[in-house]
Amino acid sequence: MRVRIVLSKVNPQAISVPTRCAYAGCGGKKFHLRQEVRKPLRDTVYQEVQVHRYQCLRCQRTFRVYPEGTTRAQTSQRVKGLAVMLYLLGLSYGAVSLALDGLGISLCKSRVYDAVQEASKRVPGLKREQVFAGVKTPALGADLTSVTRPRGIVTAGHHSRSDQWAGPDH
């Protein structure tokens, strides 16, 4: 299975004017811009975005219209896509949370899980095993981890054959 992940762009200026009322059964097509509201956002670039609040002139109810790449959720579509991509590359939910935290984005592992489940509903059959079917190869019989040190990168790992730890002096 081949998966192409395109991270969504967040464009705070791209707020489309509504063409119909957001409420089912209304069918209104004329609106009044009531106010612009600041909304906090978890994103790699933007801390907050402006959201427009419209009032339907037919039913008199209000609803929000969000910029491109955002929804009513606190996390942008870009960050959710990044979380799904990291998960599909083999990281656990907790490891994805830690990786995003290293990028300055606070996202707990349960929100990572939610993002993965949401993506799997949109893409039937999206499973880590199917994405890497026939692609995974053992790393020379060892589970390798790279560690950055002042003198360079050192690869350390656990040899699966000898059941011994393989460090920089091994």
Tab-separated table of N, CA and C in Angstrom:
chain	number	residue	atom	x	y	z
A	1	MET	N	0.843	-1.175	0.000
A	1	MET	CA	0.000	0.000	0.000
A	1	MET	C	0.884	1.233	0.000
A	2	ARG	N	0.566	2.182	-0.818
A	2	ARG	CA	1.329	3.424	-0.898
A	2	ARG	C	0.457	4.551	-0.370
A	3	VAL	N	0.992	5.302	0.576
A	3	VAL	CA	0.251	6.403	1.174
A	3	VAL	C	0.986	7.696	0.906
A	4	ARG	N	0.265	8.676	0.468
A	4	ARG	CA	0.836	9.994	0.246
A	4	ARG	C	0.205	10.939	1.252
A	5	ILE	N	1.030	11.451	2.152
A	5	ILE	CA	0.527	12.350	3.190
A	5	ILE	C	0.915	13.769	2.819
A	6	VAL	N	-0.071	14.601	2.627
A	6	VAL	CA	0.140	16.011	2.335
A	6	VAL	C	-0.356	16.783	3.542
A	7	LEU	N	0.558	17.459	4.214
A	7	LEU	CA	0.171	18.215	5.399
A	7	LEU	C	-0.638	19.437	4.990
A	8	SER	N	-1.721	19.652	5.675
A	8	SER	CA	-2.615	20.770	5.396
A	8	SER	C	-1.927	22.083	5.725
A	9	LYS	N	-2.203	23.090	4.934
A	9	LYS	CA	-1.666	24.424	5.197
A	9	LYS	C	-2.644	25.171	6.085
A	10	VAL	N	-2.095	25.995	6.961
A	10	VAL	CA	-2.923	26.873	7.777
A	10	VAL	C	-2.765	28.269	7.201
A	11	ASN	N	-3.869	28.840	6.744
A	11	ASN	CA	-3.845	30.168	6.150
A	11	ASN	C	-4.864	31.038	6.874
A	12	PRO	N	-4.406	31.828	7.859
A	12	PRO	CA	-5.337	32.630	8.661
A	12	PRO	C	-6.150	33.642	7.846
A	13	GLN	N	-5.639	34.060	6.691
A	13	GLN	CA	-6.361	35.040	5.878
A	13	GLN	C	-7.427	34.391	4.992
A	14	ALA	N	-7.387	33.092	4.840
A	14	ALA	CA	-8.319	32.404	3.948
A	14	ALA	C	-9.567	31.957	4.709
A	15	ILE	N	-10.464	32.902	4.941
A	15	ILE	CA	-11.744	32.596	5.558
A	15	ILE	C	-12.809	32.834	4.496
A	16	SER	N	-13.458	31.764	4.086
A	16	SER	CA	-14.454	31.896	3.030
A	16	SER	C	-15.780	32.388	3.612
A	17	VAL	N	-16.470	33.191	2.827
A	17	VAL	CA	-17.783	33.688	3.218
A	17	VAL	C	-18.767	32.533	3.047
A	18	PRO	N	-19.626	32.278	4.034
A	18	PRO	CA	-20.550	31.140	3.925
A	18	PRO	C	-21.551	31.338	2.791
A	19	THR	N	-21.964	30.214	2.182
A	19	THR	CA	-22.945	30.260	1.098
A	19	THR	C	-24.297	29.726	1.544
A	20	ARG	N	-24.304	28.994	2.686
A	20	ARG	CA	-25.566	28.507	3.243
A	20	ARG	C	-25.414	28.388	4.750
A	21	CYS	N	-26.527	28.371	5.428
A	21	CYS	CA	-26.539	28.306	6.884
A	21	CYS	C	-25.961	26.970	7.355
A	22	ALA	N	-25.233	27.001	8.442
A	22	ALA	CA	-24.594	25.807	8.985
A	22	ALA	C	-25.581	24.872	9.668
A	23	TYR	N	-26.769	25.354	9.981
A	23	TYR	CA	-27.761	24.541	10.692
A	23	TYR	C	-28.648	23.773	9.718
A	24	ALA	N	-28.840	22.501	10.007
A	24	ALA	CA	-29.661	21.638	9.149
A	24	ALA	C	-31.110	22.128	9.136
A	25	GLY	N	-31.690	22.127	7.948
A	25	GLY	CA	-33.096	22.494	7.810
A	25	GLY	C	-33.343	23.977	7.624
A	26	CYS	N	-32.340	24.811	7.772
A	26	CYS	CA	-32.556	26.259	7.647
A	26	CYS	C	-32.547	26.688	6.180
A	27	GLY	N	-31.445	26.436	5.508
A	27	GLY	CA	-31.345	26.806	4.095
A	27	GLY	C	-31.101	28.281	3.846
A	28	GLY	N	-30.831	29.067	4.887
A	28	GLY	CA	-30.564	30.493	4.717
A	28	GLY	C	-29.317	30.743	3.882
A	29	LYS	N	-29.356	31.836	3.094
A	29	LYS	CA	-28.238	32.160	2.208
A	29	LYS	C	-27.722	33.577	2.405
A	30	LYS	N	-28.287	34.302	3.362
A	30	LYS	CA	-27.829	35.664	3.644
A	30	LYS	C	-27.397	35.735	5.098
A	31	PHE	N	-26.256	36.394	5.310
A	31	PHE	CA	-25.653	36.407	6.641
A	31	PHE	C	-25.124	37.780	6.988
A	32	HIS	N	-24.981	37.989	8.268
A	32	HIS	CA	-24.418	39.227	8.790
A	32	HIS	C	-23.181	38.857	9.608
A	33	LEU	N	-22.046	39.488	9.286
A	33	LEU	CA	-20.833	39.243	10.057
A	33	LEU	C	-20.994	39.918	11.419
A	34	ARG	N	-21.104	39.115	12.467
A	34	ARG	CA	-21.327	39.645	13.817
A	34	ARG	C	-20.034	40.117	14.472
A	35	GLN	N	-18.989	39.290	14.409
A	35	GLN	CA	-17.732	39.677	15.030
A	35	GLN	C	-16.597	38.771	14.583
A	36	GLU	N	-15.379	39.249	14.825
A	36	GLU	CA	-14.181	38.445	14.632
A	36	GLU	C	-13.705	38.034	16.017
A	37	VAL	N	-13.419	36.763	16.168
A	37	VAL	CA	-13.047	36.210	17.461
A	37	VAL	C	-11.650	35.616	17.360
A	38	ARG	N	-10.809	35.869	18.367
A	38	ARG	CA	-9.486	35.236	18.401
A	38	ARG	C	-9.638	33.829	18.973
A	39	LYS	N	-9.005	32.890	18.305
A	39	LYS	CA	-9.079	31.496	18.741
A	39	LYS	C	-7.662	30.968	18.937
A	40	PRO	N	-7.355	30.472	20.148
A	40	PRO	CA	-6.036	29.858	20.359
A	40	PRO	C	-5.900	28.597	19.509
A	41	LEU	N	-4.679	28.334	19.048
A	41	LEU	CA	-4.458	27.222	18.134
A	41	LEU	C	-3.136	26.538	18.431
A	42	ARG	N	-3.144	25.203	18.403
A	42	ARG	CA	-1.907	24.419	18.484
A	42	ARG	C	-1.444	24.199	17.054
A	43	ASP	N	-0.360	24.845	16.693
A	43	ASP	CA	0.157	24.754	15.334
A	43	ASP	C	1.657	24.971	15.362
A	44	THR	N	2.318	24.605	14.267
A	44	THR	CA	3.753	24.787	14.171
A	44	THR	C	4.141	26.243	13.924
A	45	VAL	N	3.224	27.048	13.406
A	45	VAL	CA	3.527	28.437	13.061
A	45	VAL	C	2.674	29.430	13.854
A	46	TYR	N	1.365	29.224	13.895
A	46	TYR	CA	0.442	30.195	14.477
A	46	TYR	C	-0.003	29.788	15.883
A	47	GLN	N	-0.006	30.741	16.786
A	47	GLN	CA	-0.478	30.513	18.152
A	47	GLN	C	-1.982	30.754	18.256
A	48	GLU	N	-2.510	31.612	17.376
A	48	GLU	CA	-3.941	31.902	17.342
A	48	GLU	C	-4.337	32.354	15.949
A	49	VAL	N	-5.625	32.268	15.652
A	49	VAL	CA	-6.174	32.719	14.376
A	49	VAL	C	-7.455	33.510	14.652
A	50	GLN	N	-7.856	34.294	13.670
A	50	GLN	CA	-9.116	35.022	13.748
A	50	GLN	C	-10.214	34.155	13.123
A	51	VAL	N	-11.332	34.057	13.811
A	51	VAL	CA	-12.477	33.280	13.356
A	51	VAL	C	-13.645	34.249	13.185
A	52	HIS	N	-14.403	34.094	12.105
A	52	HIS	CA	-15.562	34.962	11.869
A	52	HIS	C	-16.824	34.315	12.414
A	53	ARG	N	-17.616	35.119	13.085
A	53	ARG	CA	-18.904	34.664	13.597
A	53	ARG	C	-20.003	35.339	12.787
A	54	TYR	N	-20.800	34.531	12.109
A	54	TYR	CA	-21.879	35.039	11.266
A	54	TYR	C	-23.229	34.737	11.896
A	55	GLN	N	-24.219	35.587	11.560
A	55	GLN	CA	-25.597	35.349	11.961
A	55	GLN	C	-26.417	35.138	10.695
A	56	CYS	N	-27.172	34.042	10.695
A	56	CYS	CA	-28.053	33.757	9.571
A	56	CYS	C	-29.263	34.692	9.677
A	57	LEU	N	-29.584	35.391	8.595
A	57	LEU	CA	-30.701	36.329	8.620
A	57	LEU	C	-32.047	35.616	8.545
A	58	ARG	N	-32.040	34.340	8.212
A	58	ARG	CA	-33.291	33.589	8.145
A	58	ARG	C	-33.677	33.007	9.507
A	59	CYS	N	-32.757	32.261	10.141
A	59	CYS	CA	-33.086	31.603	11.415
A	59	CYS	C	-32.558	32.370	12.635
A	60	GLN	N	-31.760	33.404	12.402
A	60	GLN	CA	-31.207	34.269	13.450
A	60	GLN	C	-30.157	33.591	14.333
A	61	ARG	N	-29.748	32.380	14.008
A	61	ARG	CA	-28.718	31.700	14.798
A	61	ARG	C	-27.337	32.072	14.283
A	62	THR	N	-26.347	31.960	15.167
A	62	THR	CA	-24.978	32.293	14.794
A	62	THR	C	-24.139	31.026	14.661
A	63	PHE	N	-23.086	31.141	13.857
A	63	PHE	CA	-22.142	30.044	13.674
A	63	PHE	C	-20.800	30.636	13.294
A	64	ARG	N	-19.760	29.839	13.478
A	64	ARG	CA	-18.399	30.288	13.178
A	64	ARG	C	-17.913	29.725	11.848
A	65	VAL	N	-17.072	30.509	11.201
A	65	VAL	CA	-16.398	30.080	9.981
A	65	VAL	C	-14.902	30.170	10.269
A	66	TYR	N	-14.195	29.058	10.053
A	66	TYR	CA	-12.788	28.948	10.420
A	66	TYR	C	-11.882	29.107	9.212
A	67	PRO	N	-10.658	29.602	9.431
A	67	PRO	CA	-9.702	29.730	8.321
A	67	PRO	C	-9.271	28.374	7.777
A	68	GLU	N	-8.671	28.396	6.617
A	68	GLU	CA	-8.170	27.189	5.965
A	68	GLU	C	-7.185	26.460	6.875
A	69	GLY	N	-7.382	25.162	7.046
A	69	GLY	CA	-6.482	24.342	7.854
A	69	GLY	C	-6.840	24.280	9.325
A	70	THR	N	-7.962	24.906	9.708
A	70	THR	CA	-8.394	24.864	11.100
A	70	THR	C	-9.858	24.432	11.171
A	71	THR	N	-10.232	23.953	12.342
A	71	THR	CA	-11.620	23.584	12.615
A	71	THR	C	-11.945	24.108	14.003
A	72	ARG	N	-13.047	23.660	14.564
A	72	ARG	CA	-13.382	24.090	15.913
A	72	ARG	C	-12.448	23.476	16.950
A	73	ALA	N	-11.659	22.467	16.554
A	73	ALA	CA	-10.697	21.842	17.461
A	73	ALA	C	-9.552	22.804	17.772
A	74	GLN	N	-8.874	22.587	18.882
A	74	GLN	CA	-7.752	23.442	19.274
A	74	GLN	C	-6.501	23.156	18.464
A	75	THR	N	-6.446	21.993	17.824
A	75	THR	CA	-5.265	21.583	17.078
A	75	THR	C	-5.504	21.762	15.582
A	76	SER	N	-4.516	22.329	14.885
A	76	SER	CA	-4.655	22.552	13.448
A	76	SER	C	-4.609	21.229	12.685
A	77	GLN	N	-5.111	21.250	11.466
A	77	GLN	CA	-5.087	20.070	10.612
A	77	GLN	C	-3.641	19.676	10.284
A	78	ARG	N	-2.749	20.662	10.199
A	78	ARG	CA	-1.344	20.394	9.904
A	78	ARG	C	-0.705	19.553	11.007
A	79	VAL	N	-0.948	19.918	12.270
A	79	VAL	CA	-0.368	19.181	13.396
A	79	VAL	C	-0.969	17.781	13.479
A	80	LYS	N	-2.267	17.667	13.222
A	80	LYS	CA	-2.887	16.343	13.224
A	80	LYS	C	-2.273	15.463	12.135
A	81	GLY	N	-2.057	16.018	10.964
A	81	GLY	CA	-1.432	15.274	9.877
A	81	GLY	C	-0.016	14.860	10.207
A	82	LEU	N	0.721	15.747	10.854
A	82	LEU	CA	2.085	15.433	11.278
A	82	LEU	C	2.089	14.306	12.302
A	83	ALA	N	1.141	14.330	13.223
A	83	ALA	CA	1.027	13.279	14.231
A	83	ALA	C	0.716	11.934	13.574
A	84	VAL	N	-0.189	11.918	12.618
A	84	VAL	CA	-0.538	10.680	11.911
A	84	VAL	C	0.670	10.174	11.132
A	85	MET	N	1.384	11.071	10.473
A	85	MET	CA	2.557	10.670	9.703
A	85	MET	C	3.615	10.039	10.608
A	86	LEU	N	3.888	10.643	11.751
A	86	LEU	CA	4.872	10.085	12.675
A	86	LEU	C	4.428	8.721	13.203
A	87	TYR	N	3.149	8.582	13.465
A	87	TYR	CA	2.623	7.295	13.920
A	87	TYR	C	2.789	6.222	12.844
A	88	LEU	N	2.455	6.570	11.601
A	88	LEU	CA	2.578	5.603	10.510
A	88	LEU	C	4.030	5.233	10.234
A	89	LEU	N	4.954	6.115	10.586
A	89	LEU	CA	6.378	5.815	10.405
A	89	LEU	C	6.918	4.899	11.495
A	90	GLY	N	6.064	4.558	12.480
A	90	GLY	CA	6.470	3.561	13.459
A	90	GLY	C	6.555	4.035	14.887
A	91	LEU	N	6.337	5.321	15.157
A	91	LEU	CA	6.393	5.802	16.528
A	91	LEU	C	5.110	5.426	17.267
A	92	SER	N	5.230	5.211	18.564
A	92	SER	CA	4.048	4.951	19.390
A	92	SER	C	3.322	6.273	19.621
A	93	TYR	N	2.128	6.190	20.183
A	93	TYR	CA	1.375	7.408	20.475
A	93	TYR	C	2.165	8.308	21.430
A	94	GLY	N	2.768	7.714	22.443
A	94	GLY	CA	3.562	8.475	23.400
A	94	GLY	C	4.802	9.081	22.765
A	95	ALA	N	5.458	8.325	21.871
A	95	ALA	CA	6.651	8.835	21.193
A	95	ALA	C	6.299	9.986	20.245
A	96	VAL	N	5.152	9.888	19.596
A	96	VAL	CA	4.703	10.989	18.735
A	96	VAL	C	4.478	12.234	19.586
A	97	SER	N	3.853	12.062	20.752
A	97	SER	CA	3.616	13.174	21.666
A	97	SER	C	4.938	13.828	22.076
A	98	LEU	N	5.939	13.012	22.388
A	98	LEU	CA	7.249	13.543	22.774
A	98	LEU	C	7.946	14.244	21.610
A	99	ALA	N	7.835	13.676	20.403
A	99	ALA	CA	8.451	14.289	19.229
A	99	ALA	C	7.824	15.652	18.933
A	100	LEU	N	6.505	15.728	19.020
A	100	LEU	CA	5.825	17.003	18.782
A	100	LEU	C	6.177	18.010	19.871
A	101	ASP	N	6.323	17.522	21.106
A	101	ASP	CA	6.714	18.398	22.205
A	101	ASP	C	8.093	18.986	21.937
A	102	GLY	N	8.976	18.206	21.333
A	102	GLY	CA	10.296	18.699	20.956
A	102	GLY	C	10.232	19.789	19.904
A	103	LEU	N	9.164	19.804	19.129
A	103	LEU	CA	8.956	20.853	18.124
A	103	LEU	C	8.186	22.047	18.687
A	104	GLY	N	7.856	21.977	19.986
A	104	GLY	CA	7.139	23.078	20.618
A	104	GLY	C	5.630	22.970	20.535
A	105	ILE	N	5.131	21.776	20.214
A	105	ILE	CA	3.687	21.572	20.092
A	105	ILE	C	3.256	20.598	21.171
A	106	SER	N	2.423	21.050	22.068
A	106	SER	CA	1.951	20.192	23.150
A	106	SER	C	0.716	19.428	22.684
A	107	LEU	N	0.870	18.106	22.556
A	107	LEU	CA	-0.233	17.251	22.139
A	107	LEU	C	-0.089	15.924	22.884
A	108	CYS	N	-1.026	15.644	23.776
A	108	CYS	CA	-0.927	14.418	24.575
A	108	CYS	C	-1.196	13.200	23.702
A	109	LYS	N	-0.794	12.026	24.204
A	109	LYS	CA	-0.907	10.823	23.386
A	109	LYS	C	-2.350	10.435	23.082
A	110	SER	N	-3.293	10.823	23.932
A	110	SER	CA	-4.694	10.515	23.618
A	110	SER	C	-5.198	11.366	22.447
A	111	ARG	N	-4.697	12.601	22.302
A	111	ARG	CA	-5.063	13.427	21.145
A	111	ARG	C	-4.399	12.897	19.877
A	112	VAL	N	-3.193	12.325	20.015
A	112	VAL	CA	-2.540	11.678	18.873
A	112	VAL	C	-3.385	10.487	18.430
A	113	TYR	N	-3.834	9.698	19.395
A	113	TYR	CA	-4.704	8.556	19.103
A	113	TYR	C	-5.963	9.029	18.372
A	114	ASP	N	-6.581	10.110	18.865
A	114	ASP	CA	-7.786	10.646	18.212
A	114	ASP	C	-7.505	11.052	16.771
A	115	ALA	N	-6.359	11.682	16.527
A	115	ALA	CA	-6.003	12.109	15.169
A	115	ALA	C	-5.821	10.910	14.252
A	116	VAL	N	-5.190	9.853	14.761
A	116	VAL	CA	-4.981	8.641	13.962
A	116	VAL	C	-6.324	7.979	13.653
A	117	GLN	N	-7.209	7.912	14.643
A	117	GLN	CA	-8.528	7.304	14.421
A	117	GLN	C	-9.346	8.109	13.416
A	118	GLU	N	-9.271	9.434	13.508
A	118	GLU	CA	-9.982	10.312	12.567
A	118	GLU	C	-9.474	10.089	11.147
A	119	ALA	N	-8.154	9.970	10.991
A	119	ALA	CA	-7.578	9.743	9.660
A	119	ALA	C	-7.959	8.365	9.131
A	120	SER	N	-8.022	7.369	10.009
A	120	SER	CA	-8.365	6.018	9.548
A	120	SER	C	-9.815	5.933	9.075
A	121	LYS	N	-10.676	6.806	9.591
A	121	LYS	CA	-12.062	6.843	9.106
A	121	LYS	C	-12.136	7.415	7.699
A	122	ARG	N	-11.253	8.371	7.399
A	122	ARG	CA	-11.253	8.995	6.076
A	122	ARG	C	-10.542	8.148	5.031
A	123	VAL	N	-9.566	7.335	5.473
A	123	VAL	CA	-8.804	6.491	4.554
A	123	VAL	C	-9.005	5.041	4.970
A	124	PRO	N	-9.941	4.346	4.355
A	124	PRO	CA	-10.189	2.950	4.739
A	124	PRO	C	-8.936	2.094	4.549
A	125	GLY	N	-8.672	1.231	5.525
A	125	GLY	CA	-7.517	0.342	5.438
A	125	GLY	C	-6.206	0.983	5.823
A	126	LEU	N	-6.238	2.169	6.398
A	126	LEU	CA	-5.008	2.853	6.803
A	126	LEU	C	-4.484	2.201	8.079
A	127	LYS	N	-3.567	1.277	7.895
A	127	LYS	CA	-2.957	0.580	9.016
A	127	LYS	C	-1.461	0.593	8.804
A	128	ARG	N	-0.741	0.709	9.892
A	128	ARG	CA	0.716	0.784	9.830
A	128	ARG	C	1.308	-0.430	9.113
A	129	GLU	N	0.753	-1.610	9.385
A	129	GLU	CA	1.267	-2.838	8.785
A	129	GLU	C	1.092	-2.830	7.268
A	130	GLN	N	-0.010	-2.276	6.785
A	130	GLN	CA	-0.255	-2.236	5.343
A	130	GLN	C	0.617	-1.205	4.661
A	131	VAL	N	0.902	-0.107	5.355
A	131	VAL	CA	1.740	0.929	4.765
A	131	VAL	C	3.143	0.394	4.530
A	132	PHE	N	3.666	-0.399	5.483
A	132	PHE	CA	5.026	-0.907	5.374
A	132	PHE	C	5.095	-2.371	4.951
A	133	ALA	N	4.044	-2.892	4.363
A	133	ALA	CA	4.034	-4.294	3.937
A	133	ALA	C	5.168	-4.536	2.949
A	134	GLY	N	6.079	-5.458	3.294
A	134	GLY	CA	7.188	-5.800	2.414
A	134	GLY	C	8.312	-4.796	2.376
A	135	VAL	N	8.260	-3.750	3.204
A	135	VAL	CA	9.277	-2.706	3.168
A	135	VAL	C	10.226	-2.801	4.351
A	136	LYS	N	9.745	-3.256	5.492
A	136	LYS	CA	10.572	-3.307	6.690
A	136	LYS	C	11.704	-4.310	6.511
A	137	THR	N	12.886	-3.896	6.913
A	137	THR	CA	14.043	-4.783	6.911
A	137	THR	C	14.711	-4.683	8.265
A	138	PRO	N	15.263	-5.792	8.755
A	138	PRO	CA	15.950	-5.729	10.038
A	138	PRO	C	17.220	-4.895	9.917
A	139	ALA	N	17.564	-4.181	10.957
A	139	ALA	CA	18.745	-3.325	10.973
A	139	ALA	C	19.956	-4.162	11.370
A	140	LEU	N	20.408	-5.012	10.468
A	140	LEU	CA	21.574	-5.869	10.676
A	140	LEU	C	21.457	-6.710	11.930
A	141	GLY	N	20.267	-7.170	12.244
A	141	GLY	CA	20.068	-8.042	13.385
A	141	GLY	C	20.085	-7.330	14.716
A	142	ALA	N	19.959	-6.017	14.723
A	142	ALA	CA	20.012	-5.273	15.977
A	142	ALA	C	18.940	-4.202	15.992
A	143	ASP	N	18.523	-3.821	17.179
A	143	ASP	CA	17.611	-2.702	17.374
A	143	ASP	C	18.491	-1.491	17.636
A	144	LEU	N	18.643	-0.606	16.649
A	144	LEU	CA	19.613	0.473	16.741
A	144	LEU	C	18.977	1.789	17.166
A	145	THR	N	19.727	2.540	17.930
A	145	THR	CA	19.323	3.871	18.355
A	145	THR	C	20.519	4.793	18.190
A	146	SER	N	20.328	5.971	17.600
A	146	SER	CA	21.415	6.930	17.453
A	146	SER	C	21.355	7.950	18.568
A	147	VAL	N	22.509	8.263	19.111
A	147	VAL	CA	22.613	9.238	20.189
A	147	VAL	C	23.604	10.299	19.756
A	148	THR	N	23.247	11.568	19.864
A	148	THR	CA	24.146	12.648	19.507
A	148	THR	C	24.999	13.018	20.715
A	149	ARG	N	26.310	13.041	20.508
A	149	ARG	CA	27.247	13.421	21.553
A	149	ARG	C	28.103	14.555	21.025
A	150	PRO	N	28.839	15.256	21.888
A	150	PRO	CA	29.673	16.366	21.417
A	150	PRO	C	30.658	15.962	20.313
A	151	ARG	N	31.114	14.699	20.318
A	151	ARG	CA	32.079	14.245	19.318
A	151	ARG	C	31.417	13.651	18.088
A	152	GLY	N	30.096	13.688	17.999
A	152	GLY	CA	29.410	13.147	16.829
A	152	GLY	C	28.283	12.221	17.218
A	153	ILE	N	27.789	11.482	16.240
A	153	ILE	CA	26.673	10.573	16.461
A	153	ILE	C	27.210	9.188	16.780
A	154	VAL	N	26.708	8.613	17.836
A	154	VAL	CA	27.098	7.269	18.246
A	154	VAL	C	25.877	6.380	18.106
A	155	THR	N	26.044	5.222	17.482
A	155	THR	CA	24.944	4.284	17.334
A	155	THR	C	25.064	3.213	18.402
A	156	ALA	N	24.010	3.047	19.146
A	156	ALA	CA	23.975	2.025	20.186
A	156	ALA	C	22.772	1.154	19.942
A	157	GLY	N	22.829	-0.086	20.360
A	157	GLY	CA	21.686	-0.952	20.127
A	157	GLY	C	21.791	-2.245	20.893
A	158	HIS	N	20.815	-3.080	20.701
A	158	HIS	CA	20.745	-4.368	21.379
A	158	HIS	C	20.829	-5.450	20.325
A	159	HIS	N	21.907	-6.260	20.372
A	159	HIS	CA	22.063	-7.350	19.410
A	159	HIS	C	21.049	-8.427	19.695
A	160	SER	N	20.254	-8.783	18.701
A	160	SER	CA	19.230	-9.804	18.915
A	160	SER	C	19.835	-11.204	18.935
A	161	ARG	N	20.977	-11.396	18.278
A	161	ARG	CA	21.582	-12.729	18.236
A	161	ARG	C	22.315	-13.075	19.533
A	162	SER	N	23.115	-12.138	20.030
A	162	SER	CA	23.940	-12.455	21.198
A	162	SER	C	23.300	-12.031	22.502
A	163	ASP	N	22.175	-11.313	22.412
A	163	ASP	CA	21.473	-10.825	23.594
A	163	ASP	C	22.376	-9.964	24.485
A	164	GLN	N	23.267	-9.193	23.846
A	164	GLN	CA	24.157	-8.279	24.563
A	164	GLN	C	23.925	-6.866	24.067
A	165	TRP	N	24.221	-5.916	24.928
A	165	TRP	CA	24.100	-4.511	24.568
A	165	TRP	C	25.301	-4.112	23.720
A	166	ALA	N	25.056	-3.476	22.606
A	166	ALA	CA	26.132	-3.028	21.731
A	166	ALA	C	26.265	-1.525	21.848
A	167	GLY	N	27.253	-1.049	22.531
A	167	GLY	CA	27.465	0.384	22.729
A	167	GLY	C	28.592	0.890	21.853
A	168	PRO	N	29.062	2.126	22.086
A	168	PRO	CA	30.098	2.715	21.232
A	168	PRO	C	31.429	2.004	21.323
A	169	ASP	N	31.700	1.275	22.430
A	169	ASP	CA	32.968	0.574	22.565
A	169	ASP	C	32.890	-0.867	22.092
A	170	HIS	N	31.722	-1.306	21.661
A	170	HIS	CA	31.497	-2.706	21.271
A	170	HIS	C	32.053	-2.978	19.900
